[in-house]
PDB file of C-alpha atoms in Angstrom:
ATOM      1  CA  UNK E   1      40.427-111.105 -70.203  1.00 94.00           C
ATOM      2  CA  UNK E   2      37.731-113.699 -69.695  1.00 96.00           C
ATOM      3  CA  UNK E   3      34.081-113.749 -70.693  1.00 97.00           C
ATOM      4  CA  UNK E   4      31.299-115.143 -68.514  1.00 97.00           C
ATOM      5  CA  UNK E   5      27.524-114.603 -68.448  1.00 97.00           C
ATOM      6  CA  UNK E   6      26.378-111.407 -66.723  1.00 98.00           C
ATOM      7  CA  UNK E   7      24.915-112.155 -63.285  1.00 96.00           C
ATOM      8  CA  UNK E   8      22.698-110.241 -60.864  1.00 97.00           C
ATOM      9  CA  UNK E   9      25.743-109.843 -58.625  1.00 97.00           C
ATOM     10  CA  UNK E  10      27.307-107.666 -61.385  1.00 98.00           C
ATOM     11  CA  UNK E  11      24.727-104.893 -60.909  1.00 98.00           C
ATOM     12  CA  UNK E  12      27.019-102.652 -58.820  1.00 97.00           C
ATOM     13  CA  UNK E  13      29.796-102.948 -61.423  1.00 97.00           C
ATOM     14  CA  UNK E  14      27.290-102.259 -64.209  1.00 98.00           C
ATOM     15  CA  UNK E  15      26.099 -99.154 -62.374  1.00 98.00           C
ATOM     16  CA  UNK E  16      29.679 -97.826 -62.292  1.00 96.00           C
ATOM     17  CA  UNK E  17      29.865 -97.686 -66.103  1.00 95.00           C
ATOM     18  CA  UNK E  18      26.159 -97.225 -66.918  1.00 97.00           C
ATOM     19  CA  UNK E  19      26.004 -94.233 -64.590  1.00 97.00           C
ATOM     20  CA  UNK E  20      29.188 -92.696 -65.974  1.00 96.00           C
ATOM     21  CA  UNK E  21      29.172 -89.597 -68.148  1.00 96.00           C
ATOM     22  CA  UNK E  22      32.131 -90.568 -70.347  1.00 96.00           C
ATOM     23  CA  UNK E  23      31.123 -94.221 -70.656  1.00 96.00           C
ATOM     24  CA  UNK E  24      27.555 -93.504 -71.797  1.00 96.00           C
ATOM     25  CA  UNK E  25      28.238 -90.499 -74.015  1.00 96.00           C
ATOM     26  CA  UNK E  26      27.769 -92.413 -77.293  1.00 96.00           C
ATOM     27  CA  UNK E  27      25.454 -95.155 -75.986  1.00 96.00           C
ATOM     28  CA  UNK E  28      21.898 -95.699 -77.267  1.00 94.00           C
ATOM     29  CA  UNK E  29      20.506 -96.034 -73.732  1.00 95.00           C
ATOM     30  CA  UNK E  30      19.908 -93.409 -71.062  1.00 95.00           C
ATOM     31  CA  UNK E  31      22.554 -93.101 -68.392  1.00 97.00           C
ATOM     32  CA  UNK E  32      21.519 -95.025 -65.286  1.00 98.00           C
ATOM     33  CA  UNK E  33      20.587 -92.664 -62.495  1.00 97.00           C
ATOM     34  CA  UNK E  34      19.458 -95.339 -60.044  1.00 97.00           C
ATOM     35  CA  UNK E  35      21.028 -98.633 -59.013  1.00 97.00           C
ATOM     36  CA  UNK E  36      17.683-100.301 -59.751  1.00 98.00           C
ATOM     37  CA  UNK E  37      18.211 -99.605 -63.468  1.00 98.00           C
ATOM     38  CA  UNK E  38      21.471-101.551 -63.437  1.00 98.00           C
ATOM     39  CA  UNK E  39      19.835-104.352 -61.483  1.00 97.00           C
ATOM     40  CA  UNK E  40      17.049-104.502 -64.101  1.00 98.00           C
ATOM     41  CA  UNK E  41      19.697-104.699 -66.835  1.00 97.00           C
ATOM     42  CA  UNK E  42      21.452-107.576 -65.044  1.00 98.00           C
ATOM     43  CA  UNK E  43      18.098-109.358 -64.719  1.00 98.00           C
ATOM     44  CA  UNK E  44      17.506-108.852 -68.464  1.00 97.00           C
ATOM     45  CA  UNK E  45      20.945-110.294 -69.177  1.00 97.00           C
ATOM     46  CA  UNK E  46      20.213-113.429 -67.176  1.00 97.00           C
ATOM     47  CA  UNK E  47      16.856-113.808 -68.947  1.00 97.00           C
ATOM     48  CA  UNK E  48      18.552-113.439 -72.358  1.00 96.00           C
ATOM     49  CA  UNK E  49      20.823-116.386 -71.606  1.00 95.00           C
ATOM     50  CA  UNK E  50      17.826-118.498 -70.573  1.00 95.00           C
ATOM     51  CA  UNK E  51      15.806-117.610 -73.688  1.00 94.00           C
ATOM     52  CA  UNK E  52      18.800-117.639 -76.048  1.00 92.00           C
ATOM     53  CA  UNK E  53      17.767-114.235 -77.421  1.00 91.00           C
ATOM     54  CA  UNK E  54      21.176-112.666 -76.726  1.00 96.00           C
ATOM     55  CA  UNK E  55      24.450-113.480 -75.018  1.00 97.00           C
ATOM     56  CA  UNK E  56      25.616-110.705 -72.691  1.00 98.00           C
ATOM     57  CA  UNK E  57      29.033-111.483 -71.221  1.00 98.00           C
ATOM     58  CA  UNK E  58      30.755-109.810 -68.324  1.00 98.00           C
ATOM     59  CA  UNK E  59      34.321-109.045 -69.359  1.00 98.00           C
ATOM     60  CA  UNK E  60      36.686-109.729 -66.486  1.00 97.00           C
ATOM     61  CA  UNK E  61      40.410-109.442 -66.002  1.00 95.00           C
ATOM     62  CA  UNK E  62      41.999-112.881 -66.290  1.00 93.00           C
ATOM     63  CA  UNK E  63      44.188-112.835 -63.177  1.00 91.00           C
ATOM     64  CA  UNK E  64      42.124-110.824 -60.728  1.00 94.00           C
ATOM     65  CA  UNK E  65      38.583-111.526 -61.937  1.00 93.00           C
ATOM     66  CA  UNK E  66      37.952-107.775 -61.792  1.00 95.00           C
ATOM     67  CA  UNK E  67      34.842-106.706 -63.744  1.00 97.00           C
ATOM     68  CA  UNK E  68      35.797-104.499 -66.729  1.00 97.00           C
ATOM     69  CA  UNK E  69      32.650-104.158 -68.818  1.00 97.00           C
ATOM     70  CA  UNK E  70      30.046-105.991 -70.886  1.00 98.00           C
ATOM     71  CA  UNK E  71      29.876-107.256 -74.464  1.00 98.00           C
ATOM     72  CA  UNK E  72      26.632-108.605 -75.888  1.00 98.00           C
ATOM     73  CA  UNK E  73      26.226-110.785 -78.970  1.00 98.00           C
ATOM     74  CA  UNK E  74      22.887-111.163 -80.735  1.00 97.00           C
ATOM     75  CA  UNK E  75      22.519-113.974 -83.284  1.00 95.00           C
ATOM     76  CA  UNK E  76      19.965-113.688 -86.070  1.00 96.00           C
ATOM     77  CA  UNK E  77      21.206-116.010 -88.831  1.00 96.00           C
ATOM     78  CA  UNK E  78      22.603-115.328 -91.314  1.00 96.00           C
ATOM     79  CA  UNK E  79      23.894-112.365 -89.308  1.00 97.00           C
ATOM     80  CA  UNK E  80      25.049-111.461 -85.820  1.00 97.00           C
ATOM     81  CA  UNK E  81      25.701-108.126 -84.155  1.00 98.00           C
ATOM     82  CA  UNK E  82      27.366-107.041 -80.966  1.00 98.00           C
ATOM     83  CA  UNK E  83      27.950-104.043 -78.755  1.00 97.00           C
ATOM     84  CA  UNK E  84      30.175-103.395 -75.768  1.00 98.00           C
ATOM     85  CA  UNK E  85      30.882-100.908 -72.999  1.00 97.00           C
ATOM     86  CA  UNK E  86      33.685-100.589 -70.437  1.00 96.00           C
ATOM     87  CA  UNK E  87      34.234 -98.562 -67.339  1.00 95.00           C
ATOM     88  CA  UNK E  88      36.406 -95.592 -68.357  1.00 96.00           C
ATOM     89  CA  UNK E  89      39.343 -96.542 -66.141  1.00 95.00           C
ATOM     90  CA  UNK E  90      39.840 -99.662 -68.300  1.00 96.00           C
ATOM     91  CA  UNK E  91      39.920 -97.833 -71.640  1.00 96.00           C
ATOM     92  CA  UNK E  92      43.104 -97.956 -73.688  1.00 95.00           C
ATOM     93  CA  UNK E  93      44.352-101.287 -72.335  1.00 94.00           C
ATOM     94  CA  UNK E  94      43.324-103.500 -75.269  1.00 96.00           C
ATOM     95  CA  UNK E  95      40.448-105.177 -73.404  1.00 97.00           C
ATOM     96  CA  UNK E  96      37.801-103.950 -75.866  1.00 97.00           C
ATOM     97  CA  UNK E  97      39.804-105.153 -78.854  1.00 98.00           C
ATOM     98  CA  UNK E  98      40.410-108.533 -77.221  1.00 97.00           C
ATOM     99  CA  UNK E  99      36.722-109.006 -76.347  1.00 98.00           C
ATOM    100  CA  UNK E 100      35.442-107.773 -79.729  1.00 98.00           C
ATOM    101  CA  UNK E 101      37.914-110.007 -81.560  1.00 98.00           C
ATOM    102  CA  UNK E 102      36.909-113.080 -79.550  1.00 97.00           C
ATOM    103  CA  UNK E 103      33.189-112.512 -80.105  1.00 97.00           C
ATOM    104  CA  UNK E 104      33.628-111.654 -83.808  1.00 97.00           C
ATOM    105  CA  UNK E 105      35.770-114.709 -84.521  1.00 96.00           C
ATOM    106  CA  UNK E 106      33.470-117.055 -82.620  1.00 95.00           C
ATOM    107  CA  UNK E 107      30.360-115.698 -84.390  1.00 96.00           C
ATOM    108  CA  UNK E 108      31.781-115.792 -87.931  1.00 96.00           C
ATOM    109  CA  UNK E 109      32.983-119.374 -87.330  1.00 95.00           C
ATOM    110  CA  UNK E 110      29.370-120.515 -86.907  1.00 94.00           C
ATOM    111  CA  UNK E 111      28.130-122.127 -90.134  1.00 94.00           C
ATOM    112  CA  UNK E 112      24.864-120.180 -90.034  1.00 94.00           C
ATOM    113  CA  UNK E 113      26.525-116.752 -89.612  1.00 96.00           C
ATOM    114  CA  UNK E 114      27.756-115.005 -92.765  1.00 97.00           C
ATOM    115  CA  UNK E 115      27.850-111.421 -91.465  1.00 97.00           C
ATOM    116  CA  UNK E 116      28.980-110.002 -88.126  1.00 98.00           C
ATOM    117  CA  UNK E 117      28.383-106.307 -87.593  1.00 98.00           C
ATOM    118  CA  UNK E 118      28.597-103.513 -85.065  1.00 98.00           C
ATOM    119  CA  UNK E 119      27.996 -99.792 -85.158  1.00 97.00           C
ATOM    120  CA  UNK E 120      29.482 -96.771 -83.474  1.00 97.00           C
ATOM    121  CA  UNK E 121      28.938 -93.029 -83.519  1.00 95.00           C
ATOM    122  CA  UNK E 122      31.048 -91.344 -86.209  1.00 90.00           C
ATOM    123  CA  UNK E 123      32.714 -89.264 -83.497  1.00 92.00           C
ATOM    124  CA  UNK E 124      33.721 -92.298 -81.472  1.00 95.00           C
ATOM    125  CA  UNK E 125      37.189 -92.740 -82.964  1.00 96.00           C
ATOM    126  CA  UNK E 126      38.303 -95.182 -80.256  1.00 96.00           C
ATOM    127  CA  UNK E 127      35.408 -97.577 -80.894  1.00 97.00           C
ATOM    128  CA  UNK E 128      35.964 -97.385 -84.648  1.00 97.00           C
ATOM    129  CA  UNK E 129      39.591 -98.405 -84.061  1.00 98.00           C
ATOM    130  CA  UNK E 130      38.505-101.316 -81.841  1.00 98.00           C
ATOM    131  CA  UNK E 131      36.116-102.618 -84.499  1.00 98.00           C
ATOM    132  CA  UNK E 132      38.780-102.384 -87.192  1.00 98.00           C
ATOM    133  CA  UNK E 133      41.359-104.159 -85.011  1.00 97.00           C
ATOM    134  CA  UNK E 134      38.758-106.885 -84.387  1.00 97.00           C
ATOM    135  CA  UNK E 135      38.647-107.522 -88.143  1.00 97.00           C
ATOM    136  CA  UNK E 136      35.562-105.569 -89.145  1.00 98.00           C
ATOM    137  CA  UNK E 137      35.618-103.156 -92.075  1.00 97.00           C
ATOM    138  CA  UNK E 138      33.810 -99.859 -92.465  1.00 98.00           C
ATOM    139  CA  UNK E 139      30.834-100.419 -94.756  1.00 97.00           C
ATOM    140  CA  UNK E 140      28.632 -97.316 -94.550  1.00 97.00           C
ATOM    141  CA  UNK E 141      27.293 -94.502 -92.443  1.00 97.00           C
ATOM    142  CA  UNK E 142      23.662 -95.136 -91.611  1.00 95.00           C
ATOM    143  CA  UNK E 143      21.539 -92.008 -91.258  1.00 95.00           C
ATOM    144  CA  UNK E 144      18.967 -91.865 -88.447  1.00 94.00           C
ATOM    145  CA  UNK E 145      20.131 -95.247 -87.113  1.00 95.00           C
ATOM    146  CA  UNK E 146      19.840 -95.023 -83.337  1.00 94.00           C
ATOM    147  CA  UNK E 147      19.066 -92.727 -80.473  1.00 94.00           C
ATOM    148  CA  UNK E 148      21.848 -91.341 -78.328  1.00 95.00           C
ATOM    149  CA  UNK E 149      20.098 -89.661 -75.411  1.00 95.00           C
ATOM    150  CA  UNK E 150      23.243 -88.182 -73.859  1.00 95.00           C
ATOM    151  CA  UNK E 151      23.965 -86.345 -77.137  1.00 95.00           C
ATOM    152  CA  UNK E 152      20.333 -85.286 -77.571  1.00 94.00           C
ATOM    153  CA  UNK E 153      20.035 -87.400 -80.742  1.00 94.00           C
ATOM    154  CA  UNK E 154      16.605 -88.908 -81.326  1.00 94.00           C
ATOM    155  CA  UNK E 155      17.973 -90.833 -84.312  1.00 93.00           C
ATOM    156  CA  UNK E 156      21.645 -90.175 -84.948  1.00 93.00           C
ATOM    157  CA  UNK E 157      23.943 -91.494 -87.638  1.00 95.00           C
ATOM    158  CA  UNK E 158      26.111 -94.534 -87.006  1.00 97.00           C
ATOM    159  CA  UNK E 159      29.146 -95.903 -88.780  1.00 97.00           C
ATOM    160  CA  UNK E 160      28.535 -99.530 -89.737  1.00 97.00           C
ATOM    161  CA  UNK E 161      31.402-102.033 -89.499  1.00 98.00           C
ATOM    162  CA  UNK E 162      31.135-105.571 -90.818  1.00 98.00           C
ATOM    163  CA  UNK E 163      32.974-108.850 -91.302  1.00 97.00           C
ATOM    164  CA  UNK E 164      31.503-111.174 -93.915  1.00 96.00           C
ATOM    165  CA  UNK E 165      32.199-114.577 -95.349  1.00 89.00           C
ATOM    166  CA  UNK E 166      30.845-116.179 -98.478  1.00 78.00           C
ATOM    167  CA  UNK E 167      27.849-118.468 -98.299  1.00 68.00           C
ATOM    168  CA  UNK E 168      28.755-122.145 -98.631  1.00 67.00           C
ATOM    169  CA  UNK E 169      28.485-123.434-102.182  1.00 60.00           C
TER     170      UNK E 169
END
């Protein structure tokens, strides 16, 4: 897989996963019902790159360039967090693990980052496995952490996974 900044031209691909029932089941955002919502998200992604507030990457297949999903990294030294989502037809192929590993390793290699973390719903066994394969360790379950509209959770629990390194002496 390859990572590149999300572009406005990705909106149709974003709508395919963001409008999907399976893909958005555990997500903290409402499922997109209109293409305009995906276009707004793509615009936000472009603005994030300009401002440096976050780094949303389109995940594409190396050979074909086919759009697979999105992974977003947010840096807030001394920590960084990330989240990802893929279109269901690309699940189970190792793309999520490859993307999460790349982002985790890049972030923890930055001198100002001592903690990289991500969360997932306790029932999302596949995402928990991805985070562990990417080198993160289960740290805690956080009560009332984030909304999951598709599950009817105003503030549901999340499992917290983390990779840390010691502060320089």
